[in-house]
PDB file of C-alpha atoms in Angstrom:
ATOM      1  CA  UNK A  17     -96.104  13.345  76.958  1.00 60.00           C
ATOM      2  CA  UNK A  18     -96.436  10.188  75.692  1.00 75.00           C
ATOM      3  CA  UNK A  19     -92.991   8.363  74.693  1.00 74.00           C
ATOM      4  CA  UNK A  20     -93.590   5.458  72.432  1.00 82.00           C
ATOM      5  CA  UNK A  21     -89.821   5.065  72.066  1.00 88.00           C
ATOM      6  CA  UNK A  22     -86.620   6.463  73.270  1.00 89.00           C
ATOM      7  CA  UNK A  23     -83.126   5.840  73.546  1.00 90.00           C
ATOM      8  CA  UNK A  24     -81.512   6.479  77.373  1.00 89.00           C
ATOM      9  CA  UNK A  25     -79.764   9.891  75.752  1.00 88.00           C
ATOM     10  CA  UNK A  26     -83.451  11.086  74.931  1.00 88.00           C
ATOM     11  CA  UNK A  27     -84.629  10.244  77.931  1.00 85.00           C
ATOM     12  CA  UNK A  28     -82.137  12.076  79.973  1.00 85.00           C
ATOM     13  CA  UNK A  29     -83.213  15.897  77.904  1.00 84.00           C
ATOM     14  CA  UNK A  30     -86.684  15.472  76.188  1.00 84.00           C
ATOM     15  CA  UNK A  31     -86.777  18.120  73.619  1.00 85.00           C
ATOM     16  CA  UNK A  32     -90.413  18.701  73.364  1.00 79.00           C
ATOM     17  CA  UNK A  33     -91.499  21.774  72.572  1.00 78.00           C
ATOM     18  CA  UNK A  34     -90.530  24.668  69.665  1.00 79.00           C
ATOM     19  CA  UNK A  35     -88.755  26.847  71.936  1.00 82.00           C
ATOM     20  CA  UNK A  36     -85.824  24.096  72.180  1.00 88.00           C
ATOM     21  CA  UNK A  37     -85.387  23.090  68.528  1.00 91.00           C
ATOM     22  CA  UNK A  38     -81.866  25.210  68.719  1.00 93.00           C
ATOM     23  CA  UNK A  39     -81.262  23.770  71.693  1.00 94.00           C
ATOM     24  CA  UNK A  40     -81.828  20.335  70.489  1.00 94.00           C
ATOM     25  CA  UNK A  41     -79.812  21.093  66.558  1.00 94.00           C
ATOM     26  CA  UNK A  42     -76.866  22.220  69.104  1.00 94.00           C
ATOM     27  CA  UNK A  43     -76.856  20.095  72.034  1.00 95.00           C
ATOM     28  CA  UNK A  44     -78.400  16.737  71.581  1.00 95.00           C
ATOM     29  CA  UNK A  45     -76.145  14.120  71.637  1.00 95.00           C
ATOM     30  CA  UNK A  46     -75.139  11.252  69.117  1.00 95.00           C
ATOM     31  CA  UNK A  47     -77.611   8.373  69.730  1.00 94.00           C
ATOM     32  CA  UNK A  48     -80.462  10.573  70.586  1.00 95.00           C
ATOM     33  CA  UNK A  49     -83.444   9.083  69.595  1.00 95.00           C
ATOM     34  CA  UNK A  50     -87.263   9.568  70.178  1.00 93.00           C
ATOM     35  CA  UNK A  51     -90.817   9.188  68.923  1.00 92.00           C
ATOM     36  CA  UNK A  52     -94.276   9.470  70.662  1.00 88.00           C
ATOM     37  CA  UNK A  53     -97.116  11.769  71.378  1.00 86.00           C
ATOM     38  CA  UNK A  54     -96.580  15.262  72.981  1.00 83.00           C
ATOM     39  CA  UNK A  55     -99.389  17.733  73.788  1.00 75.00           C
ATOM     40  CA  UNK A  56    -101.434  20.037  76.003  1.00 64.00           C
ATOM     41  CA  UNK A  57    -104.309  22.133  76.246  1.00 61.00           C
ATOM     42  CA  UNK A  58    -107.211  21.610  73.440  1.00 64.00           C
ATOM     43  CA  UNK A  59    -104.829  22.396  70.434  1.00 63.00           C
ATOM     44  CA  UNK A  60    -101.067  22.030  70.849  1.00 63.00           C
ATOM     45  CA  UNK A  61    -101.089  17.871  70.246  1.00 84.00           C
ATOM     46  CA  UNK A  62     -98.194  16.537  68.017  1.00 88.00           C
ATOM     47  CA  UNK A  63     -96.800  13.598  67.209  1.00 91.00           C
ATOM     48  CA  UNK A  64     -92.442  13.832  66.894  1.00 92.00           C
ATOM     49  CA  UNK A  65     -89.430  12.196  65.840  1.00 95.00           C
ATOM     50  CA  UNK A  66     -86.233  13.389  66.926  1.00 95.00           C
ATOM     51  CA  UNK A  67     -83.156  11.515  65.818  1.00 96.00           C
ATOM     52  CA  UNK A  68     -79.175  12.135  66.007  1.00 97.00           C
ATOM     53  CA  UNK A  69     -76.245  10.228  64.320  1.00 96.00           C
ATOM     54  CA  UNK A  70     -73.054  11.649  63.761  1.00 96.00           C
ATOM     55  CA  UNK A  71     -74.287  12.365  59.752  1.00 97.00           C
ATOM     56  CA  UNK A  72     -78.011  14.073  60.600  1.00 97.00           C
ATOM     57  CA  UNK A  73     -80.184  15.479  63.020  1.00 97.00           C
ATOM     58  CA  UNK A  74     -84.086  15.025  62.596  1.00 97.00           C
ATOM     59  CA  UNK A  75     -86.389  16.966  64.652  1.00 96.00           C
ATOM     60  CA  UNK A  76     -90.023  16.673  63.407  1.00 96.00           C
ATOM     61  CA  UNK A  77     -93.340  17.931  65.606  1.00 92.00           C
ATOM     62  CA  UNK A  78     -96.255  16.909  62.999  1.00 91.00           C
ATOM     63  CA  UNK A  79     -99.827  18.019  64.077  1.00 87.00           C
ATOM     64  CA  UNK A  80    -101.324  15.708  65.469  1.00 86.00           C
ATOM     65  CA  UNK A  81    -104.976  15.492  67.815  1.00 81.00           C
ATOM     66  CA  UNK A  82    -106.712  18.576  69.741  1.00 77.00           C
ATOM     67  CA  UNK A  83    -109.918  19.101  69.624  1.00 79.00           C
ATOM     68  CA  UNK A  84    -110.555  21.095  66.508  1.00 80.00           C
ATOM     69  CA  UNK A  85    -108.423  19.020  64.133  1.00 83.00           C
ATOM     70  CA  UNK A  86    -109.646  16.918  61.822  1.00 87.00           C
ATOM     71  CA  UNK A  87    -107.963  13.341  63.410  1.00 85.00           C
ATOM     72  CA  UNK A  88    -108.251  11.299  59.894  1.00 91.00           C
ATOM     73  CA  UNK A  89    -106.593  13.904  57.679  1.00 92.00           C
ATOM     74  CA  UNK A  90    -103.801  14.135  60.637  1.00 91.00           C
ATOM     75  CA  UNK A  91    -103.091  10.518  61.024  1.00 91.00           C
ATOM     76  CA  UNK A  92    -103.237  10.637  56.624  1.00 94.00           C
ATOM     77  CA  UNK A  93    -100.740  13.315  56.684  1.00 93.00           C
ATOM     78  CA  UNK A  94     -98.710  11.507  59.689  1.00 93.00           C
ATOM     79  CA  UNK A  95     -98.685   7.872  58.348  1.00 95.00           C
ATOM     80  CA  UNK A  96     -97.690   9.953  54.363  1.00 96.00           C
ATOM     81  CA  UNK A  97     -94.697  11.601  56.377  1.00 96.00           C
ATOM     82  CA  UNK A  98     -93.150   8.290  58.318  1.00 96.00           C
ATOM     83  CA  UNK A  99     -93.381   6.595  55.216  1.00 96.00           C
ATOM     84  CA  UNK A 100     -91.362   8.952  52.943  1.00 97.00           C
ATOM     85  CA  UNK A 101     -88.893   9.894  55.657  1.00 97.00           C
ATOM     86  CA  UNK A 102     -87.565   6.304  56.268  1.00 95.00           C
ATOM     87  CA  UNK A 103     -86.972   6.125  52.388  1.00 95.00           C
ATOM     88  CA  UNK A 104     -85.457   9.728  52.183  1.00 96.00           C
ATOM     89  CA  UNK A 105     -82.936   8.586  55.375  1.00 97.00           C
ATOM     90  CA  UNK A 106     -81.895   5.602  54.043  1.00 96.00           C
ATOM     91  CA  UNK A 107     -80.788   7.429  50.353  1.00 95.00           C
ATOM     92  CA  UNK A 108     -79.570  10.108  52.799  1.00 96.00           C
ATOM     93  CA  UNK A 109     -77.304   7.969  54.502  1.00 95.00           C
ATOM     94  CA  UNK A 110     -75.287   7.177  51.460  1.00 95.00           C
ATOM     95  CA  UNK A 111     -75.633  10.750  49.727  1.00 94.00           C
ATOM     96  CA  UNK A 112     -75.203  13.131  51.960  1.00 95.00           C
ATOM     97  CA  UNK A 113     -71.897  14.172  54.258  1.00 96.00           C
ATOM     98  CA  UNK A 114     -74.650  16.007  56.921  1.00 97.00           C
ATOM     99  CA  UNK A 115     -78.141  16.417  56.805  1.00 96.00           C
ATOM    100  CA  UNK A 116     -80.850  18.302  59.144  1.00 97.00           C
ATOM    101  CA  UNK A 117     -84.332  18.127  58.648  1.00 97.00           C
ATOM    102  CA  UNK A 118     -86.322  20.348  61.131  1.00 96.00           C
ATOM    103  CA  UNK A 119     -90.524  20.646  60.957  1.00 95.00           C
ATOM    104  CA  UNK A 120     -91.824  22.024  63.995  1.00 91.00           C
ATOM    105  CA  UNK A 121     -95.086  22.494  63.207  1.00 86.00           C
ATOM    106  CA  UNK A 122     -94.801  23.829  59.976  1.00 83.00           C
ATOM    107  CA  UNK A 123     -91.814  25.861  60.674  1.00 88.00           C
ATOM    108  CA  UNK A 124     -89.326  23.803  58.623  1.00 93.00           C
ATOM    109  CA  UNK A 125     -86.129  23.649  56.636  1.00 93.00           C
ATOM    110  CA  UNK A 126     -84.094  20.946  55.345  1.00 94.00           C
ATOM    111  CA  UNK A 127     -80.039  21.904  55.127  1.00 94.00           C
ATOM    112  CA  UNK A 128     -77.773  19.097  53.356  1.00 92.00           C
ATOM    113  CA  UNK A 129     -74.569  18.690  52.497  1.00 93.00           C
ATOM    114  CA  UNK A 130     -73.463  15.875  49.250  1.00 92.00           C
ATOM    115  CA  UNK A 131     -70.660  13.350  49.806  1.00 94.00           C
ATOM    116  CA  UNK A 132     -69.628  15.565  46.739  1.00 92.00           C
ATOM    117  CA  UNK A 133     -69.861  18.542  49.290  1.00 92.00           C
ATOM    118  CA  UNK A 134     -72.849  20.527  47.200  1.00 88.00           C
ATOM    119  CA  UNK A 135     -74.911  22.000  49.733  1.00 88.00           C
ATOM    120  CA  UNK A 136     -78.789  23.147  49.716  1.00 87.00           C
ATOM    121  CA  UNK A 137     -81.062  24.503  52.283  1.00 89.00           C
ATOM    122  CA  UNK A 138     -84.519  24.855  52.127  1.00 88.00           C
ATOM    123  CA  UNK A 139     -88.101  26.166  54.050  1.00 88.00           C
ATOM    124  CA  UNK A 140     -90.150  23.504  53.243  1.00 87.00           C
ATOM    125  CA  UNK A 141     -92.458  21.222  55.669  1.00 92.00           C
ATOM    126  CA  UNK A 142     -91.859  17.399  55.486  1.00 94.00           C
ATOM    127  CA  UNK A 143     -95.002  16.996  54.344  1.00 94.00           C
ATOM    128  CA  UNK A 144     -94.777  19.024  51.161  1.00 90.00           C
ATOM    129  CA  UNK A 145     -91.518  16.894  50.643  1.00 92.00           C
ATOM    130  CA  UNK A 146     -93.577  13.387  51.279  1.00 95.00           C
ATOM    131  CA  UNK A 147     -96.543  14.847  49.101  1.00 92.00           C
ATOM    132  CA  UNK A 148     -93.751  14.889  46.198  1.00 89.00           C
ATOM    133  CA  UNK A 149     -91.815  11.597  47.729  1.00 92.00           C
ATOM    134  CA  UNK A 150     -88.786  13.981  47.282  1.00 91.00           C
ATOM    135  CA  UNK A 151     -85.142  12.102  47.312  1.00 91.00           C
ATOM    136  CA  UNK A 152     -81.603  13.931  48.270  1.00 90.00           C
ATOM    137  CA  UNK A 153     -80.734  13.583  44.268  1.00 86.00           C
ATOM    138  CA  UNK A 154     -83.876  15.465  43.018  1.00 85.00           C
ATOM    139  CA  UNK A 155     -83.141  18.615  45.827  1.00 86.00           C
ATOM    140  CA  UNK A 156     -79.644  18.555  45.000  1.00 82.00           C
ATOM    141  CA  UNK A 157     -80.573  19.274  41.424  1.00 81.00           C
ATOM    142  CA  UNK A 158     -82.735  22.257  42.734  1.00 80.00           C
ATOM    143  CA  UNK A 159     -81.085  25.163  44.203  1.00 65.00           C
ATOM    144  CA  UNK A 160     -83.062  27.795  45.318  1.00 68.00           C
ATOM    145  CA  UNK A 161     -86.346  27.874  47.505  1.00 68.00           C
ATOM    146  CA  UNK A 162     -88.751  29.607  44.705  1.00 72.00           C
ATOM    147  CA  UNK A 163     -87.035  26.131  42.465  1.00 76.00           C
ATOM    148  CA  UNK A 164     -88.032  24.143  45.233  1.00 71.00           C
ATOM    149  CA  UNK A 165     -91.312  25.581  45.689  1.00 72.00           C
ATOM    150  CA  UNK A 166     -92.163  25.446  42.031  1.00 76.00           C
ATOM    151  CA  UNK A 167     -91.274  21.951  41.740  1.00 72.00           C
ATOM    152  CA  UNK A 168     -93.164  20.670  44.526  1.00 70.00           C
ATOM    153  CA  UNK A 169     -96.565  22.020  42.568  1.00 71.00           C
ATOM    154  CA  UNK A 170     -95.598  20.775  39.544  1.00 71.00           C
TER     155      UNK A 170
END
């Protein structure tokens, strides 16, 4: 593991691998906040953010290094990612009463709740979301996953 940032409350409980996504969505306290490199063996490399404020919880593993991956498409796909997710927090912030984005690998969903108390909950990967540079307003307007789905291959 390679911790590139972290606040004290990360450091104390590193949530690192897929096994303690529930743990972290239930138990990681406010102020909890982490990004780096986590990996071992030839193939299980990723590169996460985890991040907890009393309005979200963020728990991303992106692929990320191992020997069989192609490194230039990863880091394409990584740098696409960071840069859509700060925008999408900072509208998130001011839409949304609670918000949880989860990607562990590809095994993702997004679950938000409006300041107008709408709620939507999706299985999509943060990557089809940055691919689209989805906002909170345009998945508030969808409502099912097949909507979703369809809209991100438009």
């Amino acid at each position: 593991m390679q911790l590139l940032f972290g606040t004290a409350a990360a450091l104390e409980h590193p949530y690192r691998v897929q096994p303690e996504v529930e743990d972290f969505l239930r138990d990681a306290p406010e102020g909890h906040f982490a990004i780096g490199f986590w990996g071992h063996g030839m193939q299980s490399h990723v590169f996460y953010v985890q991040r907890v404020e009393p309005w979200c919880r963020v728990y991303l593993r992106i692929a990320y290094g191992g020997v069989y991956s192609d490194h230039e498409e990863q880091a394409l796909k990584l740098h696409r990612v960071l840069h859509w997710l700060s925008e999408f927090l900072r509208e998130a912030r001011s839409r949304c009463r609670h918000l949880r984005l989860v990607d562990s690998m590809g095994d993702a969903q997004l679950k938000l709740e409006s300041i107008d108390g709408d709620e939507a909950f999706f299985r999509c990967s943060a990557d089809q979301m940055a691919c689209k540079d989805a906002r909170v307003s345009d998945l508030l307007e969808v409502r099912s996953d097949l909507q979703l789905e369809r809209w991100l291959m438009e």
